[in-house]
Coordinates of C-alpha atoms in Angstrom, one line a residue:
Chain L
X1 CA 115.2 102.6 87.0
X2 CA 114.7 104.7 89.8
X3 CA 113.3 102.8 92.7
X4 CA 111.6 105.2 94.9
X5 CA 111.2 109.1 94.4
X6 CA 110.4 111.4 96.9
X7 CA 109.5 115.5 96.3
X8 CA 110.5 117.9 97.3
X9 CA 113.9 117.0 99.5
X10 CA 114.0 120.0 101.5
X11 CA 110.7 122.0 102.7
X12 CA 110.6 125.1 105.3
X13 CA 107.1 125.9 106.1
X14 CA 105.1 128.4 108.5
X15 CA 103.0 127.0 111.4
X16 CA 99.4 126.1 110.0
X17 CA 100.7 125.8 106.3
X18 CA 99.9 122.7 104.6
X19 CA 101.9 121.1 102.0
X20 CA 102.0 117.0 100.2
X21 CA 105.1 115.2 100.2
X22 CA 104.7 112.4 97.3
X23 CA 105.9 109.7 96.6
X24 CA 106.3 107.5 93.5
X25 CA 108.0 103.8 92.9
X26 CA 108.5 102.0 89.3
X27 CA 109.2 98.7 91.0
X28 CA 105.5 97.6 90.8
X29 CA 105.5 96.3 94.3
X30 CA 101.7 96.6 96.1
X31 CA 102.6 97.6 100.0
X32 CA 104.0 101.8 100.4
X33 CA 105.0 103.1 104.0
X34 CA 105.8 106.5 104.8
X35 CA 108.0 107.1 108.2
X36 CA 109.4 109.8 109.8
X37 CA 112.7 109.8 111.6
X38 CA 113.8 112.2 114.5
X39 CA 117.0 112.0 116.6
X40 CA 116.8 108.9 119.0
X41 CA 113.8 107.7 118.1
X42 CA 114.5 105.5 114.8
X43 CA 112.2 105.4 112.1
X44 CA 108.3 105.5 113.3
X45 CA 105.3 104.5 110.9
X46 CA 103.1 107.3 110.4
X47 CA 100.7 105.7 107.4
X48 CA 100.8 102.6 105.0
X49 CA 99.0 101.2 102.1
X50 CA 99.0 97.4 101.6
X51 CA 97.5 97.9 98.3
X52 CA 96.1 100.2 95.9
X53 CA 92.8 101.3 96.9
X54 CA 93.9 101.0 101.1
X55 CA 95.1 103.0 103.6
X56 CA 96.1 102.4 107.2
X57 CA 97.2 104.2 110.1
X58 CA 100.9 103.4 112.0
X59 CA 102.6 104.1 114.8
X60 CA 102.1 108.0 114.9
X61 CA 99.2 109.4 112.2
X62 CA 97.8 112.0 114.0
X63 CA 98.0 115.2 112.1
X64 CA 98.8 113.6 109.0
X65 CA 96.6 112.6 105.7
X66 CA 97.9 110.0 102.9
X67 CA 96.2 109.3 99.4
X68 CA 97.1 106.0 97.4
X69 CA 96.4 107.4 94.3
X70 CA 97.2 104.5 92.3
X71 CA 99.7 101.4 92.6
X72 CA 102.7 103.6 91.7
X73 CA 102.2 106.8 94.1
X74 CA 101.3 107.2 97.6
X75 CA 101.2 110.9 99.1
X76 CA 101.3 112.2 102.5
X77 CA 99.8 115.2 103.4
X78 CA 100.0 118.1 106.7
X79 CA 96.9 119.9 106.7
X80 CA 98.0 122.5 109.6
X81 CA 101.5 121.7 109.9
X82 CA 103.6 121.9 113.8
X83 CA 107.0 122.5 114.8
X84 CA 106.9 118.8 116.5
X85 CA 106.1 117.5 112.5
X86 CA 109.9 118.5 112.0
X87 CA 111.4 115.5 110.9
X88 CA 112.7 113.9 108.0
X89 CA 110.3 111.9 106.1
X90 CA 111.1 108.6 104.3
X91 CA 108.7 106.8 101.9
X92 CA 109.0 103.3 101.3
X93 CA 108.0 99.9 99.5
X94 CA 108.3 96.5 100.2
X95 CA 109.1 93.6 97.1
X96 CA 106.6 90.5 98.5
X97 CA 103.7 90.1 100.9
X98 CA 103.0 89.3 104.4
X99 CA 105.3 86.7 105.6
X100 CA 107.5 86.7 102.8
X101 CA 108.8 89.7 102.3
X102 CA 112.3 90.1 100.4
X103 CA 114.1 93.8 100.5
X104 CA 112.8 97.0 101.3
X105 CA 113.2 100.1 99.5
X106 CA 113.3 103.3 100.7
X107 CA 113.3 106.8 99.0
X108 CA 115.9 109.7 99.7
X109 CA 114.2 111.3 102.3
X110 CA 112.7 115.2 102.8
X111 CA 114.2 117.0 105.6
X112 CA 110.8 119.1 106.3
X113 CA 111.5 122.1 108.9
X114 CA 108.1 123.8 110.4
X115 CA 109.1 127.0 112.1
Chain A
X1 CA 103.5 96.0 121.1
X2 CA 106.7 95.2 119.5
X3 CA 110.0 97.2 120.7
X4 CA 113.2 97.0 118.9
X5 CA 116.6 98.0 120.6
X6 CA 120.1 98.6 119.6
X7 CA 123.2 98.4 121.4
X8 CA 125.5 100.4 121.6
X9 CA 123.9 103.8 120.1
X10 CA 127.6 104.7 118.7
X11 CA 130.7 102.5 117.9
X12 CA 134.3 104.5 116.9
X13 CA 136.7 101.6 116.4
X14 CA 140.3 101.5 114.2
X15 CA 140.2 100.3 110.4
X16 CA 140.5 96.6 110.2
X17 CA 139.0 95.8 113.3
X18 CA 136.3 93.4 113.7
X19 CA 133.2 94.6 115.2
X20 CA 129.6 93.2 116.2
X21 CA 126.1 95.3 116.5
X22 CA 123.4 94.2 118.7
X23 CA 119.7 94.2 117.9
X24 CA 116.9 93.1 120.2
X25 CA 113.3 92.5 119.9
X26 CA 110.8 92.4 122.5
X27 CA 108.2 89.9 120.5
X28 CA 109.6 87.1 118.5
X29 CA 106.2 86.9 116.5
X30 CA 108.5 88.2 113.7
X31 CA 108.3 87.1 110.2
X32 CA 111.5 88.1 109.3
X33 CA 114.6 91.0 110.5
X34 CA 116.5 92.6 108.3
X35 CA 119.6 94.9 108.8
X36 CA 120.1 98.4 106.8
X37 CA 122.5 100.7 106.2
X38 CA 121.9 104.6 106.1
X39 CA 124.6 107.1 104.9
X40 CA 124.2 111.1 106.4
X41 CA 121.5 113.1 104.2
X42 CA 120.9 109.5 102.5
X43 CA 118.1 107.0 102.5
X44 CA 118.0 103.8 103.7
X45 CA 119.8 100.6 101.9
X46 CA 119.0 96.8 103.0
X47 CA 121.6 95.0 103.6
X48 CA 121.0 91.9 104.7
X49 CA 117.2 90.0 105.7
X50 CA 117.1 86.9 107.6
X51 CA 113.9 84.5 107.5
X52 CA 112.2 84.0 110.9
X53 CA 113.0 79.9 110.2
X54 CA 117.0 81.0 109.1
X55 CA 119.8 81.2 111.4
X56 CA 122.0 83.7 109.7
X57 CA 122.7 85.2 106.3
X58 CA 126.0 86.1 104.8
X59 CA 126.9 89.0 102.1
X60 CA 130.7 89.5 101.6
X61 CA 131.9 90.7 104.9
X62 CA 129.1 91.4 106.4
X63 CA 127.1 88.2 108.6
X64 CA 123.6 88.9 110.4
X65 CA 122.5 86.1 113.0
X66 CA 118.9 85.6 114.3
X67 CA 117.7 83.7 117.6
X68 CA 114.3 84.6 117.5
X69 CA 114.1 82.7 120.7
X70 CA 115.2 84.9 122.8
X71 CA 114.9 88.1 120.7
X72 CA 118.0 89.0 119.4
X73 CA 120.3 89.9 116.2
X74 CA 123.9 90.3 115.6
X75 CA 125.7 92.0 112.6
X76 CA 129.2 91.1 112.3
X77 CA 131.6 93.4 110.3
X78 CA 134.6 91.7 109.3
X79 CA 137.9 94.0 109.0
X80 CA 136.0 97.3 109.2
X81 CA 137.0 100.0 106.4
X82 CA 136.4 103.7 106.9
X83 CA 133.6 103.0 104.1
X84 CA 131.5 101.3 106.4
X85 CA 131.1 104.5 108.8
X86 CA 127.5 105.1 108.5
X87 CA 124.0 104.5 110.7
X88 CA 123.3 100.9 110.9
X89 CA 119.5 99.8 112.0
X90 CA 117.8 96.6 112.4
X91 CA 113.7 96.2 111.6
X92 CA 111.6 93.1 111.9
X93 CA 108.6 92.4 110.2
X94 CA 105.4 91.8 111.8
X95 CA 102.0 91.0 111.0
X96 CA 100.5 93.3 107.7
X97 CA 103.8 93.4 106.6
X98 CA 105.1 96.0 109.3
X99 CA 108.4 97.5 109.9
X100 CA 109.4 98.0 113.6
X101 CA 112.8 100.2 113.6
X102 CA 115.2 100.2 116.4
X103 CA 117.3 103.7 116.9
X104 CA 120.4 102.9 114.9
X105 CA 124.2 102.4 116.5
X106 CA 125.8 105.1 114.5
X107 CA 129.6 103.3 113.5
X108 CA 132.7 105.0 112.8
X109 CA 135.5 103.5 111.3
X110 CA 138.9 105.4 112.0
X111 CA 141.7 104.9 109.5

């Protein structure tokens, strides 16, 4: 039972590569967040996906794409990436809905480096 | 716009000790806050998630209060072990099932 897998865990890329992190959960749950988390700042919604089929901007999307390509995975995607999108980016899921929500889960993390 | 704080950003204290970590919101619209616990390199873990209508919740040595009131959390570590040296953060949930994160008190416990 893995919970929630995120590839790769380490990326170096070039300024104006693009790249998708994905993400994948076996828990069956319907909500999937992706966050990024810098020094200071905490952990800062970038995209969500209350359900299969929906998408939603956070906190801080710009420069960012995601694809909820079915319940179980939920990509996120840097079409030109930037140095200030050097972060380490966490992928989550929620068991329960709106107003009742009961643990969260998070994946490992990828340390992402744009140079 | 919701804000989430935590005080202090670091904690060092002796094994054994017993220690508290502050967490404050700025809109108590909240449908629940919850407490994690993240190791270096590591994900996050929950730990502990109290109900907007509870008080406090209690998981072995660890007890999280909530007075949504007046916007504010505690997490009480009872007799600290070097084990619990990690990054501790607080979230609260807000409307469309939102996470707001404060910035973490980063604890170490000296043996």
């Amino acid at each position: 039972n893995a919970g929630v897998t995120q590839t790769p865990k380490f990326q170096v890329l070039k300024t104006g590569q693009s790249m998708t992190l994905q993400c994948a959960q076996d828990m069956n749950h319907n909500s999937m967040y992706w966050y990024r988390q810098d020094p200071g700042m905490g952990l800062r919604l970038i995209y969500y996906s209350a359900s299969e089929g929906t998408t939603d901007k956070g906190e801080v999307p710009n420069g960012y794409n995601v694809s909820r390509l079915n319940k179980r995975e939920f990509s996120l995607r840097l079409e030109s990436a930037a140095p200030s999108q050097t972060s380490v980016y966490f992928c989550a899921t929620l068991r329960g809905s709106e107003g009742s929500i009961t643990e969260a889960f998070f994946g490992q993390g990828t340390r992402l480096t744009v140079v | 716009k919701q804000e989430v704080t935590q005080i202090p950003a670091a904690l060092s204290v002796p094994e054994g000790e017993n220690l508290v970590l502050n967490c404050s919101f700025t809109d108590s619209a909240i449908y629940n806050l919850q407490w994690f616990r993240q190791d270096p390199g590591k994900g996050l873990t929950s730990l502990l998630l109290i109900q907007s209508s509870q008080r406090e919740q209690t998981s072995g040595r660890l007890n999280a209060s909530l007075d949504k009131s007046s916007g504010r959390s505690t997490l009480y570590i009872a007799a600290s072990q070097p084990g619990d040296s990690a990054t501790y953060l607080c979230a609260v949930e807000t409307s469309g099932s939102r996470l707001t994160f404060g910035e973490g008190t980063q604890l170490t416990v000296n043996p």
